[in-house]
Coordinates of C-alpha atoms and ligand atoms in Angstrom, one line a residue:
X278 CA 106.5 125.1 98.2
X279 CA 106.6 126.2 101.9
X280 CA 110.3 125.9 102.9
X281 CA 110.9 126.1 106.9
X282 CA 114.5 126.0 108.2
X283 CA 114.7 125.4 112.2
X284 CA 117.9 125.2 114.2
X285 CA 118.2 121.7 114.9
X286 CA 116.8 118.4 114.6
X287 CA 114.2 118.6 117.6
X288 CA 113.5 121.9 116.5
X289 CA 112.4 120.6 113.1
X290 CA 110.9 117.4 114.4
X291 CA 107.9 119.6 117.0
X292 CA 107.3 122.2 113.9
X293 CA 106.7 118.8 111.5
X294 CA 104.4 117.2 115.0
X295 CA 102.7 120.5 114.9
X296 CA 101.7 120.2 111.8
X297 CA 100.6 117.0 111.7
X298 CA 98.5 117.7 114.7
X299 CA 96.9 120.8 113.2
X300 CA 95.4 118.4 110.5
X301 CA 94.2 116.3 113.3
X302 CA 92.6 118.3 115.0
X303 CA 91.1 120.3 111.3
X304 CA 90.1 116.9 110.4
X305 CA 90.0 114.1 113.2
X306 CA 88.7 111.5 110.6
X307 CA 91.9 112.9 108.2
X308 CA 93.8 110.3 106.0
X309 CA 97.7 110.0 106.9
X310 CA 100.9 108.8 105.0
X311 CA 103.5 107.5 107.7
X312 CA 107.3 107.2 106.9
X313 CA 110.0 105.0 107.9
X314 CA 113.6 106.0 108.9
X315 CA 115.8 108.0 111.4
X316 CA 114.8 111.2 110.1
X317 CA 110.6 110.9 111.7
X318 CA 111.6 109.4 115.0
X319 CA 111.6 112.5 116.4
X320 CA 108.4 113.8 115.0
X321 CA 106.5 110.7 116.6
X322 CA 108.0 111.1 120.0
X323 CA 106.7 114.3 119.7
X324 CA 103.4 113.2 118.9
X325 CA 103.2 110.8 121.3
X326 CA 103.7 113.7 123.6
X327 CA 101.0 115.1 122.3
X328 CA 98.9 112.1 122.6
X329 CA 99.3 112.2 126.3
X330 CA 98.7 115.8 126.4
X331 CA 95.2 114.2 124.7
X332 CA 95.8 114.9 120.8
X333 CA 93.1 111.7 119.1
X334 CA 94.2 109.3 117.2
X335 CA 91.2 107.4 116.9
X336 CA 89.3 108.7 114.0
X337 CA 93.3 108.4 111.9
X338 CA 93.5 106.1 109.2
X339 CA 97.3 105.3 108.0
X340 CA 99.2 104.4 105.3
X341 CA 102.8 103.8 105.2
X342 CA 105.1 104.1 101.9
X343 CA 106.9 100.9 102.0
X344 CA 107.7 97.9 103.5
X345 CA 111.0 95.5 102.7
X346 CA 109.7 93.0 100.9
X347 CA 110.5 89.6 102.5
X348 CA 109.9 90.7 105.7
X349 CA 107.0 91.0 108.1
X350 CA 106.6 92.1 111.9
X351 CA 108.0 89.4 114.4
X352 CA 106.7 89.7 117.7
X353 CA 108.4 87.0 119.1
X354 CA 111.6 88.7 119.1
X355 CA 113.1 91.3 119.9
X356 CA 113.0 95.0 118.1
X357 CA 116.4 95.1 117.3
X358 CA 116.3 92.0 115.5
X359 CA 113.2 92.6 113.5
X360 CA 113.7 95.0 110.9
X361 CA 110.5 95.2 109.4
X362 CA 108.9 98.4 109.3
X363 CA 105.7 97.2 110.3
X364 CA 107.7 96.7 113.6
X365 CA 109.6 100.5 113.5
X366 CA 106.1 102.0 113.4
X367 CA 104.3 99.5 115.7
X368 CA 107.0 100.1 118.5
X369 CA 107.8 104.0 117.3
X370 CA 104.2 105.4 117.1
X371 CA 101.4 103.0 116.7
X372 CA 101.4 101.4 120.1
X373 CA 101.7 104.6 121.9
X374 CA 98.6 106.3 120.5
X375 CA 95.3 105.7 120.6
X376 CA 95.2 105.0 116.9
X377 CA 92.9 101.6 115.7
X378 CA 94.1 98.6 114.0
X379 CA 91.5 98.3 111.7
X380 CA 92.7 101.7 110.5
X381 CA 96.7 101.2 109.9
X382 CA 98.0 99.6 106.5
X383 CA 101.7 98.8 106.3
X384 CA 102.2 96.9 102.8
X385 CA 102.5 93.6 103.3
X386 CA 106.4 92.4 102.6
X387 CA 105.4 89.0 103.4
X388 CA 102.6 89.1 100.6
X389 CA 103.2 85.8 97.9
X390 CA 101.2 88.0 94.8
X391 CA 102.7 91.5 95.0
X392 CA 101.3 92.8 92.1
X393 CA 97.8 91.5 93.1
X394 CA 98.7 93.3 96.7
X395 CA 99.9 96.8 95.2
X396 CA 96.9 97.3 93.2
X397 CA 94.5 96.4 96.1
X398 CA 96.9 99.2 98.1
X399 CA 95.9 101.9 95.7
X400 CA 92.6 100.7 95.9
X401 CA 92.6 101.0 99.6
X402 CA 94.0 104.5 99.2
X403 CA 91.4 105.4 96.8
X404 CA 88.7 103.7 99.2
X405 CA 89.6 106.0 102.2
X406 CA 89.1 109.1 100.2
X407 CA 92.9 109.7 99.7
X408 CA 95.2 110.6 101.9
X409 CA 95.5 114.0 103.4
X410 CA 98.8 114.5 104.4
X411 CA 101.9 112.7 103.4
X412 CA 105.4 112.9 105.2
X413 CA 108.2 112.1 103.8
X414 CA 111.8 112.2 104.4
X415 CA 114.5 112.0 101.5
X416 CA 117.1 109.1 101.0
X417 CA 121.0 109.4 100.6
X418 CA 120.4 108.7 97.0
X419 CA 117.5 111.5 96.4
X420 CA 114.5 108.8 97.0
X421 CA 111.3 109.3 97.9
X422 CA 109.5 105.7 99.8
X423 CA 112.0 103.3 98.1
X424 CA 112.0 105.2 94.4
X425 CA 115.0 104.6 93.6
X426 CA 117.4 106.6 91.1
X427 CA 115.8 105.5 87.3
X428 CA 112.2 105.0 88.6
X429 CA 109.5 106.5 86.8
X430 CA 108.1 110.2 88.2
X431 CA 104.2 108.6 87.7
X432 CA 105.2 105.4 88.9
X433 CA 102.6 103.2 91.2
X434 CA 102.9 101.0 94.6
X435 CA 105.3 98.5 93.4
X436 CA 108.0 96.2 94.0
X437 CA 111.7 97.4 93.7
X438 CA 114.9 96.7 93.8
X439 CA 117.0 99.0 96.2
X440 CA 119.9 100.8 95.4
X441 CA 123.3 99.8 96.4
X442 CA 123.2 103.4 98.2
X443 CA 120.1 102.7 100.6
X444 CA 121.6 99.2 101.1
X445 CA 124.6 100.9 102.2
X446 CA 122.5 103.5 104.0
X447 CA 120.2 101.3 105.5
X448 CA 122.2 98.5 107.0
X449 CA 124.5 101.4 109.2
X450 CA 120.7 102.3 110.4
X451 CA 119.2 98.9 110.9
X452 CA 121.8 96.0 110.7
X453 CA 125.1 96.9 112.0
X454 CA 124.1 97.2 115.6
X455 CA 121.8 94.0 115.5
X456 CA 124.9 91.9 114.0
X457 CA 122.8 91.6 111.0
X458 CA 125.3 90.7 107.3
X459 CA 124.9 92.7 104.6
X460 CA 123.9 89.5 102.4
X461 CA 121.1 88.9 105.2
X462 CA 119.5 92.3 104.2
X463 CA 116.4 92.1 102.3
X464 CA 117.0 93.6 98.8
X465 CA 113.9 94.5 97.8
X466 CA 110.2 96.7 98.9
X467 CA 107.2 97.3 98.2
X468 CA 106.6 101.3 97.7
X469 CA 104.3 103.5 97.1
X470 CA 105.3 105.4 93.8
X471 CA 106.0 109.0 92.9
X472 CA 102.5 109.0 91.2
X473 CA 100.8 107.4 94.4
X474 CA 102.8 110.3 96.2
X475 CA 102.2 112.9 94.1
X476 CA 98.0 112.2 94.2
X477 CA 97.9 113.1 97.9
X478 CA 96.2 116.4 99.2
X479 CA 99.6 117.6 101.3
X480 CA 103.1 117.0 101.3
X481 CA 105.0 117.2 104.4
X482 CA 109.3 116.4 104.1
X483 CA 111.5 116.3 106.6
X484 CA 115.2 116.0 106.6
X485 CA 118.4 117.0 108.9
X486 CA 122.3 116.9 108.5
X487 CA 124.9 117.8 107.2
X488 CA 124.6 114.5 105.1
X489 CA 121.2 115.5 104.2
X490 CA 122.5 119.2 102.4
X491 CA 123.6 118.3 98.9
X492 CA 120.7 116.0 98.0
X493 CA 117.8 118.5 99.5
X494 CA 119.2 121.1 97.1
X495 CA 119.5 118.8 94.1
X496 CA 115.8 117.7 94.8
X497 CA 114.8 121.0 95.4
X498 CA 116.3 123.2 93.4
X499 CA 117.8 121.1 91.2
X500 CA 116.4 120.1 87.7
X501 CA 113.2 117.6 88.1
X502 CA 115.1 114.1 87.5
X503 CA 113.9 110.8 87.8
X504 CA 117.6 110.1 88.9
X505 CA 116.3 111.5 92.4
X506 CA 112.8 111.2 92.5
X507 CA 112.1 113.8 95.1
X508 CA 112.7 116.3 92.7
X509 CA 108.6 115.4 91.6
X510 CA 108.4 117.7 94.8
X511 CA 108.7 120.7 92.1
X512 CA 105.8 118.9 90.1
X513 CA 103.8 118.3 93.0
X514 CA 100.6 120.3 92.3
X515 CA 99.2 120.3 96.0
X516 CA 100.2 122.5 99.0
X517 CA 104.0 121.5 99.7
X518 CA 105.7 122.1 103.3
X519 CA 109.4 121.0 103.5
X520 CA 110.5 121.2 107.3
X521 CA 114.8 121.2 107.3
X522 CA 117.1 122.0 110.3
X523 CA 119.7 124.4 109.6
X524 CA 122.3 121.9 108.7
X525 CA 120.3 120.0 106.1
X526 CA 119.2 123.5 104.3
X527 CA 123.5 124.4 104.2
X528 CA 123.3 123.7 100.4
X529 CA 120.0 125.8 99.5
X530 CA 121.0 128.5 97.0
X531 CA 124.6 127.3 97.0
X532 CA 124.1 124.3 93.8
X533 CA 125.9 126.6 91.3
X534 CA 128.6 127.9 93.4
X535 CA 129.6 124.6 94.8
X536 CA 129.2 123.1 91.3
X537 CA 131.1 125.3 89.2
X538 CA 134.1 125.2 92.0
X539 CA 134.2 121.2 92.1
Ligands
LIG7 P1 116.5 108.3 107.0 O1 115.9 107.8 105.6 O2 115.3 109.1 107.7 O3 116.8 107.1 107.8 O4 117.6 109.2 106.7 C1 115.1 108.7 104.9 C2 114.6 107.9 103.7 O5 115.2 106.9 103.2 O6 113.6 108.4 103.1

């Protein structure tokens, strides 16, 4: 595991662009897994930067890790009041790149046979060769996608309940400005699993803050626990790169000390 501290958030979110654009440009037909969240926005403004500055989308195909189940993207109104993340990466990447349609899968939240739809998402997977390159960031509550605490480390794309954590987590990211309730919030996704994760050829995490410290050390130095299921990071067989700012690596090396003292 490659572990690369920067100073701050923009710092960490051009290194994690570069290296998403190295693989681009390595492999312009390359296979990548997109993720949801505060902690990429960066990264895509940066490659949409890049995109300008002529990086090619064209030959990308993408697949994102989840999608709240229940919901779908909305056009017809505003961002702020769609939530779906079909709609965060349509309006935070996808429409600013030259990236084609045919070439993005988003599960489907609005889907009425889930199980039917996860399998046919591996399948897809599988179908485009596998994916290349997955980034990832890493939830309040240790998860990778929406794997919550108690999901299985070879788990599948699936449906699952979310934690009362990333409900917590998610509606001061998503809902609170939009005047969205807490019982309005969808309490459920489809995700890709830790074993769909853990198949791919590259890992790439992100993650910043100070709120960010404890649980990157627990997942990464931490003991392998299906209680924060980016800890499979450890297991992960393939070539790793975590991307922190200096605030989110605080904790690194400090697990013991803090422990024993609390
Ligand atoms: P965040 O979410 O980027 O909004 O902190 C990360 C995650 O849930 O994986």
């Amino acid at each position: 595991m490659n572990i690369i501290v920067k100073q701050d958030y923009i710092q960490m979110s051009k290194c994690a662009a570069e290296h998403i654009a190295e693989l681009i440009k390595k492999k312009p037909n390359c296979v990548i897994g997109f993720a949801t969240g505060g902690t990429p926005i960066g990264t895509y403004r940066e490659l949409i930067r890049m995109h300008k500055e002529g990086l090619d989308f064209s030959g990308v195909t993408a697949f994102n890790l989840d999608e709240y189940y229940g919901l779908g993207i909305d056009l017809t109104k505003p961002y702020s009041q769609d939530q779906s993340y079909t709609r965060f990466m349509y309006e935070e990447l996808f429409k600013h790149i030259n990236i084609k349609k045919e070439n993005i899968h988003i599960p489907d939240g609005t889907t009425k046979n889930p199980e039917q739809f996860c399998k046919e998402y591996e399948e897809a997977i599988k179908e485009a060769g596998g994916i290349d390159l997955q980034l990832l960031g890493i939830g309040g509550d240790g998860h990778w996608a929406f794997n919550e605490p108690g999901s299985p480390l070879d788990s599948r794309t699936r449906i699952e309940k979310l934690s009362e954590q990333t409900l917590e987590d998610n509606y001061e990211a998503f809902y609170k400005g939009a005047g969205f309730t807490r019982e309005q919030m969808p309490k459920y996704a489809i995700t890709m699993g830790i074993g769909t994760i853990l198949d791919v050829r590259s890992i790439l995490m992100i993650a910043n803050g100070y709120k960010k410290a404890r649980v990157v050390a627990e997942a990464l130095e931490g003991p392998i626990t299906n209680q924060i299921t980016a800890s499979a990071i450890q297991m992960y067989k393939g070539e790793a790169t975590v991307i922190l700012d200096e605030e989110a690596a605080s904790m690194l090396g400090r697990l013991k000390r803090s422990d024993s003292v609390s």
